[in-house]
Amino acid sequence: MPNLHQSNKNTLAKLAIGESAIVTSVEGNSSISKRLMEMGIVPGVSVKLVKSAPLGCPLQISVRGYHLAIRRSEAENIGINK
Amino acid sequence: MKVSEGIESSENNPQKKIVIALAGNPNAGKTTLFNAVTGLRQKVANYPGVTVESKEGHLSFGEYKARLIDLPGLYSLEAASLDEQIARDVLTGKVENLTTPDVIISVLDATNLERNLYLFTQLLEYKIPIVVALTMVDVAESRGIKIDFEKLSALLNTPIVAVTASSGRGIEELQDQIQNILGTTPNIPTRLQEIETTSENSLIFARYNFISEVVQEAVNNQEIHEITTSEKIDRVLTHKFFGLIILVAILLLVFQTIFSWATVPMDLLEHGFGAIGDFARVQMPEGLLTDLIVDGIIAGVGGVLVFLPQILLLFFFISILEDTGYMARAAFLLDRMMSKVGLHGKAFLPLMSSFACAIPGIMAARTIENPKDRLATILIAPFMSCSARLPVYALMIATFFAGKTVFGFVSLSAVLMLGMYALGIVTAIIVAFILKKTLLKSPPPPFVMELPSYRLPNIRNVLQNMFTRAWMFVKRAGTVILAISIILWGLMTFPRVTNVYVNTPNASELSEEQKSFQQSEQLKNSYAGKIGHIIEPVIKPLGFDWKIGVALIASFAAREVLVSTLGIIYNGDKEANEESETLKTAILEAKNDDGTPTWTPLTALTLMVFFVLAIQCISTIAVVRRETNSWAWTLFMVGYMTGLAYIAALITYQGGKLLGFG
């Protein structure tokens, strides 16, 4: 596992539209991280940023063969490895 | 609609009674399966004690008579949202009048197996025998997802049945499997048993690892990675610019349709109830009982049932928007704007529904997970101008502002009507903002929402949903509103005033004018009239006299009652509706004791402002009590809305007078 406390680490929020990556960590307060993980965003899974809503938030991502909308602030809790 | 009875204890019935729970992710095809299995033998059940409303159906197969409980759509059973809590209560047998289920049918969407299996791994822990109903196998196959049923069944230690609810394929096999596994204990797959839990998140992680392994072994996924139809549709419908324009266009279309299409059946209903009333009056002997039936029951209940066409249409559109997957897109597009005032994107649906009626709107707020966000949505939902306010706006505008224009060409009526809707929306936004900064302060809730694949609406589901909701509305009209109509009639009829025309003791010999005078004397001296006089000092600063006060009190039962009450108060025409010329004339000609007119355009405007903001609806209050499970919040809502309405009406009236209007 990479160091989780790097300040400049890559998160899902930094992906470009259409780009894919592997999830390395899911952080944030327990209610957020738990919900994200229950929806299938766990370390090791592949995610793709599909698009963002009109004002740049929320984001539409593709994971485990389905589409999910999450806010940018939540995407910042998802560490990735391109 | 045929509604099945609850538990009946007929001992000569040889069938064994069992309870089956139907569990699955939202959009997994659960409702379609439920409708296919139970047909019309279903009802929306309210279980006492808890705020549970779940659908229940009956089916018989072999020697069993089963109650099928349709759990809300779930992603997990961790009880974060109210729906998840309800599901857990059902599965653990905590719901009154309902035993722990004997079997769970776990509905899994074959096109989305991994995430669907997560709920399945949680269901295993309840030690209830499970059978998997696999839906949308054909869609999965067309996408290149091939599932080895036998292998999957072995890996999960669970029987699996592929079902196509629309054609009924697999339903019989499902029933056979249910009989096979009744009374058994599910064998949790060894790899799941071995999980050592150190934290909640590591448990979720381990479950998904198990799922990934299972799917890798049992599913040959050669998914063609071409752009799916859904993604193509999304390119237009959630487009940064056109997406919002299309959303506004859809909303306009829905409301336009609700208001224009519904007028024909509404007029028919209105005339129908009028005719029934006339018929009853002709057929029955003149007297108190006839008055009660005609003026109290038929007019009261009929006045509310008139809105049935609008409610049916609204639910038709909402069901279609939900069934196609568009509702999630609307929330996706609007979340940013709504989060600025502290609301969740998911609040869009409840608030939109509230334009027809706050009751379904408030119930739709259940999908919002965070209790404070849900409460904020419930507390502002009644500010959306519902269809019951329309007759009031229509009467006031037609009487005082018809035919006038602003800037020479824009119709003042349309501007005022739009203004009333806008006032409600703006107030809702401000109140939500303040609530979220103060009483309901909480960190921004997670916005994690599935964007399901678009699909054609299932007409059967849409119709079923429409009629279930409509039936609930009719039942309420037959109970709560019936009771209130009778009480109201009583308050306006007693104590009896002795005939003022002593010289003509025979009532039928009175002229129309004399009858009218008799009626207004009756009202003035009735309990309702007395209450009107008591509250007159309070409403005087709003420009309202005691007669308007009586109508106001009556309209606290249901807003549209204002129109018929004004009809009774202003002498005579009991068939008053917002189009009625005589009522308009009577309002315009009504005089105070000093001879000045009771009503001015400013009075009408003030009354409309009051109606935008006040919570005058017993049914809404009852549903808020049930949904919040708190009298404190319910009373808070009644208090702040009434207060706000009073202050806004006061500002309108006194401000208008200062500016020289009225």
XYZ file of C-alpha atoms in Angstrom, chain B:
662
model
C -58.683 -2.825 -7.078
C -58.881 -6.012 -5.155
C -57.121 -5.746 -1.858
C -56.229 -8.905 -0.032
C -56.901 -9.237 3.622
C -54.151 -9.442 6.198
C -53.551 -12.558 8.217
C -56.722 -14.544 8.488
C -56.851 -17.481 10.818
C -59.144 -19.852 9.006
C -58.439 -23.263 10.473
C -60.142 -25.188 7.717
C -57.572 -23.813 5.300
C -55.111 -26.671 4.691
C -52.506 -24.365 3.156
C -49.399 -23.631 5.198
C -48.748 -19.961 5.695
C -45.277 -18.648 5.053
C -43.612 -15.246 4.745
C -41.252 -14.500 1.872
C -39.083 -11.383 1.677
C -38.077 -9.979 -1.693
C -34.703 -8.199 -1.461
C -32.539 -6.575 -4.104
C -30.745 -3.457 -5.328
C -32.773 -0.601 -6.731
C -33.295 -1.094 -10.493
C -32.589 -4.851 -10.254
C -36.056 -5.724 -11.565
C -37.531 -6.388 -8.133
C -40.784 -4.508 -8.658
C -41.396 -6.163 -12.026
C -40.897 -9.586 -10.448
C -43.153 -8.673 -7.527
C -45.937 -7.527 -9.863
C -45.546 -10.629 -12.055
C -45.763 -12.998 -9.093
C -48.583 -11.366 -7.155
C -50.637 -9.713 -9.879
C -53.281 -7.529 -8.294
C -53.229 -9.398 -5.019
C -51.143 -6.704 -3.382
C -51.462 -3.691 -1.157
C -49.393 -1.010 0.451
C -49.186 -2.030 4.067
C -48.549 0.302 6.937
C -47.213 -1.515 9.929
C -48.104 0.073 13.223
C -45.445 1.381 15.580
C -42.726 1.898 13.002
C -42.738 4.195 10.028
C -42.852 1.270 7.682
C -44.660 1.316 4.442
C -43.871 -1.687 2.327
C -45.729 -3.450 -0.409
C -47.179 -6.791 0.365
C -48.669 -9.370 -1.990
C -50.151 -12.822 -1.713
C -49.481 -15.929 -3.731
C -50.361 -19.594 -3.453
C -48.299 -22.470 -4.747
C -48.207 -26.170 -3.829
C -49.403 -26.442 -0.268
C -48.285 -22.965 0.640
C -50.002 -19.655 0.957
C -47.323 -17.009 1.078
C -47.189 -13.364 2.087
C -44.618 -11.744 -0.145
C -43.007 -8.662 1.396
C -41.423 -6.321 -1.125
C -38.524 -4.692 0.715
C -37.394 -1.235 -0.410
C -34.571 -1.240 -2.986
C -31.270 -1.535 -1.105
C -27.540 -1.511 -1.729
C -26.651 -2.604 1.771
C -28.213 -3.529 5.099
C -26.109 -1.300 7.327
C -29.098 0.843 8.255
C -27.751 4.151 6.990
C -31.049 5.161 5.427
C -34.590 4.678 6.630
C -35.216 2.134 3.886
C -32.283 0.018 5.080
C -33.546 0.192 8.640
C -36.980 -0.971 7.507
C -35.469 -3.912 5.621
C -33.470 -4.987 8.665
C -36.543 -4.795 10.855
C -38.448 -7.040 8.463
C -35.600 -9.564 8.215
C -35.147 -9.763 11.971
C -38.867 -10.096 12.653
C -39.093 -6.796 14.531
C -42.152 -5.639 12.631
C -45.501 -6.050 14.341
C -47.921 -8.513 12.714
C -45.128 -9.998 10.652
C -43.044 -13.033 11.554
C -39.405 -13.424 10.547
C -39.389 -14.387 6.842
C -39.203 -18.114 6.053
C -37.434 -17.512 2.757
C -35.612 -14.614 1.105
C -35.723 -14.163 -2.647
C -32.528 -12.308 -3.499
C -33.012 -10.513 -6.815
C -29.739 -10.095 -8.717
C -29.291 -8.112 -11.925
C -27.139 -10.221 -14.272
C -25.773 -7.133 -16.018
C -24.441 -5.798 -12.737
C -23.622 -8.943 -10.826
C -20.690 -7.784 -8.704
C -22.426 -4.935 -6.910
C -25.692 -6.884 -6.681
C -23.894 -9.755 -4.965
C -22.759 -7.447 -2.173
C -26.263 -7.265 -0.682
C -26.499 -11.050 -1.143
C -23.412 -11.606 1.041
C -25.106 -9.560 3.768
C -28.408 -11.404 3.430
C -26.607 -14.705 4.116
C -25.933 -13.549 7.664
C -29.601 -13.601 8.602
C -29.635 -17.432 8.598
C -32.774 -17.463 6.469
C -32.846 -19.816 3.445
C -32.206 -17.852 0.238
C -33.025 -18.425 -3.390
C -31.492 -16.189 -6.036
C -33.694 -14.810 -8.810
C -31.383 -13.723 -11.603
C -32.904 -11.013 -13.808
C -31.921 -9.472 -17.133
C -29.953 -12.528 -18.242
C -30.847 -11.829 -21.890
C -29.538 -8.267 -21.702
C -26.326 -9.533 -20.102
C -25.867 -12.143 -22.829
C -26.371 -9.570 -25.550
C -23.574 -7.573 -23.930
C -21.244 -10.583 -23.961
C -21.629 -11.553 -20.284
C -22.057 -15.341 -20.057
C -22.943 -16.760 -16.666
C -22.368 -20.391 -15.725
C -25.444 -20.901 -13.533
C -24.359 -24.245 -12.056
C -20.943 -22.986 -11.098
C -22.353 -19.763 -9.652
C -24.910 -21.743 -7.659
C -22.202 -24.043 -6.294
C -19.888 -21.180 -5.360
C -22.687 -19.353 -3.539
C -24.167 -22.534 -2.008
C -27.539 -21.210 -3.143
C -30.111 -22.275 -5.733
C -30.289 -19.864 -8.676
C -33.227 -19.350 -11.000
C -33.082 -17.196 -14.122
C -36.346 -15.291 -14.372
C -37.913 -13.137 -17.048
C -40.764 -11.493 -15.229
C -42.439 -10.108 -18.352
C -42.969 -13.551 -19.904
C -43.262 -15.450 -16.632
C -40.220 -17.575 -17.413
C -38.685 -19.091 -14.297
C -41.548 -18.217 -11.925
C -42.596 -21.860 -11.466
C -39.051 -23.007 -10.950
C -38.645 -20.250 -8.394
C -41.649 -21.598 -6.472
C -40.235 -25.145 -6.626
C -36.912 -23.966 -5.247
C -38.673 -22.110 -2.440
C -40.391 -25.364 -1.412
C -37.048 -27.198 -1.557
C -35.191 -24.861 0.719
C -37.949 -24.135 3.269
C -36.730 -25.008 6.725
C -33.085 -25.358 5.744
C -30.260 -23.206 7.016
C -28.131 -21.521 4.383
C -24.578 -22.767 4.101
C -22.404 -19.716 4.072
C -19.619 -20.312 1.530
C -16.430 -21.298 3.345
C -14.449 -18.428 1.915
C -16.920 -15.972 3.409
C -16.921 -17.729 6.771
C -13.162 -17.387 7.014
C -13.260 -13.604 6.952
C -11.737 -12.109 10.064
C -13.233 -8.742 10.730
C -10.935 -6.093 12.064
C -12.988 -3.104 10.945
C -16.151 -2.383 9.035
C -14.275 -1.310 5.939
C -12.055 -4.375 5.922
C -15.181 -6.530 6.089
C -16.597 -4.792 3.021
C -13.233 -5.214 1.306
C -13.189 -8.960 2.107
C -16.744 -9.438 0.842
C -15.891 -7.790 -2.442
C -12.762 -9.933 -2.748
C -14.943 -12.995 -2.353
C -17.363 -11.613 -4.970
C -14.541 -10.878 -7.425
C -13.318 -14.460 -7.109
C -16.784 -15.906 -7.601
C -17.475 -13.742 -10.633
C -14.093 -14.561 -12.134
C -14.836 -18.284 -11.874
C -18.494 -18.364 -12.866
C -18.800 -15.533 -15.362
C -17.173 -15.419 -18.740
C -17.092 -11.698 -19.254
C -16.249 -10.729 -22.764
C -18.163 -7.522 -22.457
C -17.983 -5.659 -25.685
C -16.525 -2.329 -24.726
C -18.339 -0.362 -27.291
C -20.202 2.694 -26.124
C -23.541 1.579 -24.764
C -26.843 3.128 -25.730
C -27.096 4.571 -22.216
C -23.866 6.474 -22.644
C -25.058 7.823 -25.963
C -28.312 9.030 -24.396
C -26.339 10.561 -21.536
C -24.293 12.588 -24.003
C -27.450 14.537 -24.746
C -29.476 14.349 -21.528
C -26.641 15.211 -19.125
C -24.875 17.543 -21.534
C -23.365 20.524 -19.733
C -25.616 22.967 -21.542
C -28.429 21.105 -23.314
C -28.966 18.816 -20.319
C -30.357 21.668 -18.231
C -32.465 23.018 -21.074
C -33.970 19.578 -21.670
C -34.661 19.224 -17.930
C -36.564 22.515 -17.847
C -38.459 21.548 -21.009
C -39.481 18.189 -19.525
C -40.711 19.847 -16.319
C -42.701 22.438 -18.261
C -44.249 19.703 -20.367
C -45.198 17.664 -17.285
C -46.853 20.589 -15.516
C -48.524 21.880 -18.621
C -49.992 18.437 -19.164
C -51.079 18.000 -15.570
C -52.890 21.311 -15.615
C -54.407 21.162 -19.098
C -55.199 17.465 -19.619
C -56.647 17.112 -16.178
C -59.217 19.880 -16.604
C -61.595 17.748 -18.684
C -61.999 14.864 -16.213
C -61.908 17.349 -13.329
C -64.818 19.312 -14.774
C -66.679 16.061 -15.323
C -66.115 14.991 -11.729
C -67.166 18.391 -10.459
C -70.383 18.350 -12.453
C -70.904 14.731 -11.463
C -70.733 15.527 -7.758
C -72.936 18.571 -8.325
C -75.502 16.356 -10.044
C -75.343 13.764 -7.263
C -75.899 16.553 -4.741
C -78.866 17.959 -6.667
C -80.340 14.493 -7.076
C -80.017 13.789 -3.369
C -81.612 17.114 -2.496
C -84.565 16.454 -4.776
C -85.066 12.874 -3.630
C -84.709 13.382 0.085
C -87.033 15.309 2.380
C -85.848 18.786 3.269
C -84.097 18.777 6.613
C -80.883 18.557 8.558
C -79.974 15.054 7.373
C -80.255 16.078 3.744
C -78.175 19.187 4.413
C -75.523 17.045 6.079
C -75.360 14.641 3.158
C -75.462 17.258 0.408
C -73.531 20.209 1.889
C -71.312 18.277 4.236
C -70.471 14.927 2.748
C -71.017 15.188 -1.015
C -69.649 18.734 -1.328
C -66.748 18.123 1.075
C -65.510 14.763 -0.184
C -66.376 15.582 -3.792
C -64.397 18.825 -3.604
C -61.305 16.820 -2.805
C -61.882 13.850 -5.134
C -61.998 16.350 -7.986
C -58.191 16.421 -7.791
C -57.880 12.706 -8.516
C -57.132 13.164 -12.261
C -54.215 15.482 -11.469
C -52.823 13.040 -8.946
C -53.101 10.130 -11.385
C -51.325 12.125 -14.091
C -48.581 13.280 -11.765
C -47.829 9.750 -10.642
C -47.933 8.607 -14.244
C -45.144 11.032 -15.118
C -43.127 10.454 -11.977
C -43.260 6.670 -12.495
C -42.120 7.042 -16.091
C -39.290 9.415 -15.212
C -38.149 7.029 -12.494
C -38.585 3.842 -14.484
C -36.582 5.140 -17.448
C -33.694 6.227 -15.206
C -34.123 9.927 -15.944
C -34.866 10.961 -12.351
C -31.306 10.059 -11.303
C -29.998 12.233 -14.160
C -32.103 15.163 -12.985
C -30.609 14.817 -9.498
C -27.136 14.579 -11.096
C -27.691 17.814 -13.027
C -29.148 19.727 -10.092
C -27.048 18.539 -7.163
C -24.541 21.384 -7.440
C -27.230 24.047 -7.324
C -29.194 22.356 -4.584
C -26.118 21.742 -2.443
C -25.546 25.533 -2.415
C -28.587 25.872 -0.170
C -27.660 22.723 1.731
C -30.038 20.361 -0.006
C -29.271 17.011 -1.551
C -29.715 16.380 -5.290
C -32.101 13.614 -4.337
C -34.420 16.240 -2.794
C -35.391 17.186 -6.332
C -37.936 14.398 -6.710
C -39.807 15.046 -3.431
C -39.924 18.764 -4.135
C -41.130 18.290 -7.673
C -43.879 15.911 -6.548
C -45.006 18.497 -4.026
C -46.224 20.761 -6.812
C -49.067 18.317 -7.258
C -49.453 17.348 -3.624
C -47.085 17.562 -0.660
C -48.099 14.153 0.658
C -46.444 11.920 -1.954
C -43.585 14.427 -2.015
C -42.925 14.080 1.688
C -43.048 10.301 1.410
C -40.595 10.353 -1.499
C -38.036 12.023 0.796
C -37.308 8.598 2.274
C -34.606 7.950 -0.276
C -32.492 10.695 1.322
C -30.111 8.943 3.681
C -29.068 11.706 6.043
C -31.917 12.253 8.560
C -31.251 16.000 8.822
C -31.298 16.448 5.050
C -34.451 14.408 4.843
C -36.074 16.516 7.555
C -35.045 19.762 5.808
C -36.667 18.501 2.606
C -39.864 17.502 4.422
C -40.058 20.870 6.193
C -39.926 22.897 2.962
C -41.954 20.582 0.700
C -45.341 22.230 1.528
C -44.076 25.585 0.175
C -44.352 24.186 -3.329
C -47.735 25.391 -4.569
C -49.821 22.237 -4.677
C -52.859 21.636 -6.849
C -55.236 22.455 -3.967
C -54.016 26.060 -3.979
C -54.874 26.474 -7.636
C -58.634 26.995 -7.160
C -57.890 29.729 -4.609
C -55.396 31.537 -6.851
C -57.755 31.097 -9.785
C -60.757 32.602 -7.954
C -58.821 35.597 -6.618
C -57.108 36.356 -9.915
C -60.262 35.918 -11.997
C -62.235 38.192 -9.660
C -59.797 41.067 -9.279
C -57.113 40.952 -11.937
C -58.645 39.408 -15.052
C -58.110 41.195 -18.351
C -55.426 43.533 -17.011
C -51.966 43.671 -18.498
C -48.523 44.798 -17.419
C -46.265 46.675 -19.848
C -49.256 46.704 -22.137
C -49.062 43.133 -23.369
C -48.234 40.647 -20.618
C -51.310 39.238 -18.906
C -51.383 40.270 -15.257
C -53.167 37.004 -14.407
C -50.284 34.905 -15.722
C -47.708 37.078 -13.954
C -49.544 36.781 -10.636
C -49.999 33.022 -10.999
C -46.315 32.544 -11.778
C -45.462 34.953 -8.968
C -47.302 32.795 -6.425
C -45.339 29.708 -7.507
C -42.093 31.686 -7.437
C -42.828 33.055 -3.956
C -43.188 29.490 -2.650
C -39.953 28.326 -4.285
C -37.904 31.325 -3.108
C -39.233 30.974 0.441
C -38.384 27.260 0.405
C -34.806 28.015 -0.672
C -34.341 30.654 2.033
C -35.857 28.458 4.746
C -33.739 25.470 3.695
C -30.635 27.621 3.787
C -31.418 28.923 7.286
C -32.394 25.475 8.620
C -29.187 23.915 7.328
C -27.140 26.702 8.966
C -28.893 26.373 12.315
C -31.183 23.625 13.580
C -30.243 21.036 10.985
C -26.548 21.820 10.743
C -24.618 18.791 9.571
C -21.578 18.093 7.417
C -22.345 17.757 3.718
C -23.827 14.295 3.290
C -22.344 11.848 0.841
C -23.859 12.072 -2.593
C -23.378 8.568 -3.904
C -26.048 7.756 -6.418
C -26.321 5.113 -9.079
C -27.013 6.261 -12.620
C -28.902 3.212 -13.850
C -28.935 2.227 -17.519
C -31.780 3.833 -19.411
C -34.601 1.520 -20.249
C -38.109 1.647 -21.589
C -40.661 2.102 -18.826
C -42.545 -1.013 -17.827
C -46.153 0.039 -18.422
C -47.451 -2.466 -15.914
C -45.243 -1.046 -13.153
C -46.241 2.490 -14.078
C -49.961 1.735 -14.020
C -49.692 -0.293 -10.824
C -47.857 2.544 -9.084
C -50.394 5.075 -10.344
C -53.392 3.137 -9.115
C -51.891 2.135 -5.777
C -51.221 5.818 -4.987
C -54.598 6.901 -6.302
C -56.317 4.322 -4.149
C -54.538 5.648 -1.060
C -55.741 9.142 -1.943
C -59.333 7.952 -2.393
C -59.196 6.125 0.925
C -58.040 9.295 2.645
C -60.890 11.226 1.057
C -63.227 8.572 2.418
C -61.893 8.801 5.966
C -60.036 11.909 7.166
C -61.599 14.352 4.746
C -65.054 12.867 5.250
C -64.738 13.336 9.003
C -63.516 16.917 8.639
C -66.297 17.763 6.200
C -68.877 16.564 8.697
C -67.294 18.493 11.570
C -67.094 21.628 9.469
C -70.689 21.306 8.404
C -71.675 20.880 12.048
C -69.786 24.001 13.072
C -71.526 26.041 10.401
C -74.985 24.597 11.081
C -75.197 24.673 14.880
C -76.527 26.127 17.036
C -79.672 26.438 14.915
C -81.064 29.863 14.320
C -84.817 30.013 14.560
C -86.528 30.972 11.373
C -86.172 34.727 10.947
C -89.259 34.807 8.801
C -91.781 34.053 11.516
C -94.655 34.956 9.320
C -93.869 32.270 6.779
C -93.211 29.221 8.898
C -93.166 26.924 5.896
C -89.585 26.975 4.666
C -90.461 25.965 1.131
C -92.539 29.131 0.718
C -89.523 31.365 1.215
C -88.145 33.197 -1.773
C -84.536 32.535 -2.857
C -83.502 35.856 -1.365
C -85.095 35.063 1.961
C -83.436 31.675 2.024
C -80.077 33.308 1.402
C -80.621 35.761 4.212
C -81.647 32.902 6.491
C -78.432 31.120 5.560
C -76.145 34.044 6.276
C -77.905 34.667 9.608
C -77.340 31.005 10.385
C -73.634 31.266 9.582
C -73.162 34.438 11.606
C -74.591 32.789 14.696
C -73.083 29.345 14.216
C -70.036 28.075 16.092
C -67.945 28.732 12.999
C -69.276 32.285 12.856
C -68.461 32.793 16.519
C -64.930 31.519 15.991
C -64.677 33.892 13.028
C -65.615 36.801 15.278
C -63.145 35.691 17.923
C -60.212 35.641 15.511
C -61.268 38.836 13.748
C -58.923 41.069 15.804
C -55.997 38.865 14.779
C -56.754 38.933 11.062
C -57.993 42.523 10.907
C -54.433 43.829 10.266
C -54.378 41.589 7.163
C -57.535 43.234 5.865
C -59.711 40.187 6.553
C -63.110 40.377 8.267
C -64.799 37.630 10.288
C -66.380 36.050 7.226
C -63.015 35.577 5.553
C -61.909 34.300 8.968
C -64.536 31.535 8.825
C -63.358 30.570 5.339
C -59.753 30.607 6.550
C -60.521 28.294 9.444
C -62.438 25.954 7.167
C -59.543 25.930 4.718
C -57.170 24.645 7.400
C -58.733 21.263 6.722
C -58.011 21.515 3.027
C -57.133 24.657 1.099
C -59.653 24.301 -1.688
C -62.466 24.366 0.890
C -61.974 28.151 0.920
C -63.797 28.474 -2.397
C -66.892 26.531 -1.392
C -66.977 28.180 2.052
C -66.887 31.655 0.505
C -69.737 30.473 -1.696
C -71.849 29.591 1.325
C -70.893 32.736 3.220
C -71.750 35.098 0.391
C -75.313 34.049 0.166
C -76.490 31.140 -1.576
C -74.807 29.596 -4.543
C -73.550 26.393 -3.024
C -72.302 24.989 -6.266
C -69.681 27.697 -6.219
C -66.461 27.018 -8.001
C -63.670 29.267 -9.187
C -65.493 29.908 -12.480
C -68.731 30.855 -10.844
C -69.862 34.344 -11.901
C -72.235 34.762 -8.985
C -69.483 34.096 -6.455
C -67.214 36.619 -8.171
C -70.019 39.188 -8.194
C -70.880 38.429 -4.561
C -67.266 38.920 -3.504
C -67.017 42.201 -5.407
C -70.288 43.436 -3.879
C -69.619 42.354 -0.298
C -69.728 45.364 2.004
C -68.446 46.064 5.490
C -70.826 47.461 8.101
C -69.680 50.973 7.209
C -70.490 50.410 3.572
C -66.923 50.158 2.255
C -66.176 47.082 0.149
C -64.830 44.094 2.116
C -62.579 43.027 -0.729
C -60.081 45.069 -2.669
C -57.444 43.778 -5.073
C -54.998 44.189 -2.178
C -57.107 41.902 0.059
C -57.084 39.295 -2.691
C -53.316 39.536 -3.109
C -52.825 39.291 0.664
C -55.012 36.196 0.796
C -53.022 34.551 -1.980
C -49.711 35.298 -0.241
C -51.136 33.762 2.925
C -52.136 30.647 1.002
C -48.701 30.261 -0.574
C -47.002 30.065 2.805
C -49.502 28.630 5.306
C -49.801 24.916 5.953
C -53.541 24.467 5.642
C -53.867 20.762 5.139
C -54.677 18.231 7.833
C -53.481 15.367 5.644
C -50.040 16.925 5.203
C -49.730 17.487 8.931
C -50.686 13.851 9.567
C -48.179 12.551 7.052
C -45.380 14.749 8.446
C -46.122 13.382 11.895
C -45.909 9.836 10.552
C -42.767 10.386 8.478
C -40.804 12.335 11.081
C -42.174 10.243 13.939
C -42.075 13.426 15.997
C -44.802 15.729 17.230
C -42.159 18.350 18.026
C -41.036 18.722 14.399
C -44.606 18.538 13.169
C -45.693 21.338 15.497
C -42.562 23.295 14.635
C -43.531 23.080 10.981
C -47.135 24.133 11.589
C -45.894 26.986 13.784
C -43.213 28.435 11.543
C -45.259 28.133 8.367
C -48.312 29.785 9.894
C -46.122 32.491 11.440
C -44.363 33.123 8.167
C -47.669 33.255 6.294
C -49.071 35.768 8.782
C -46.032 38.029 8.678
C -45.809 37.934 4.881
C -49.537 38.665 4.553
C -49.191 41.527 7.081
C -46.307 43.044 5.119
C -48.237 42.681 1.870
C -51.379 44.339 3.204
C -49.868 47.113 5.326
C -47.121 47.741 2.774
C -49.695 47.885 -0.011
C -51.781 50.362 1.976
C -48.747 52.580 2.612
C -48.057 52.571 -1.110
C -51.590 53.734 -1.686
C -53.179 50.531 -2.976
C -56.358 49.086 -1.567
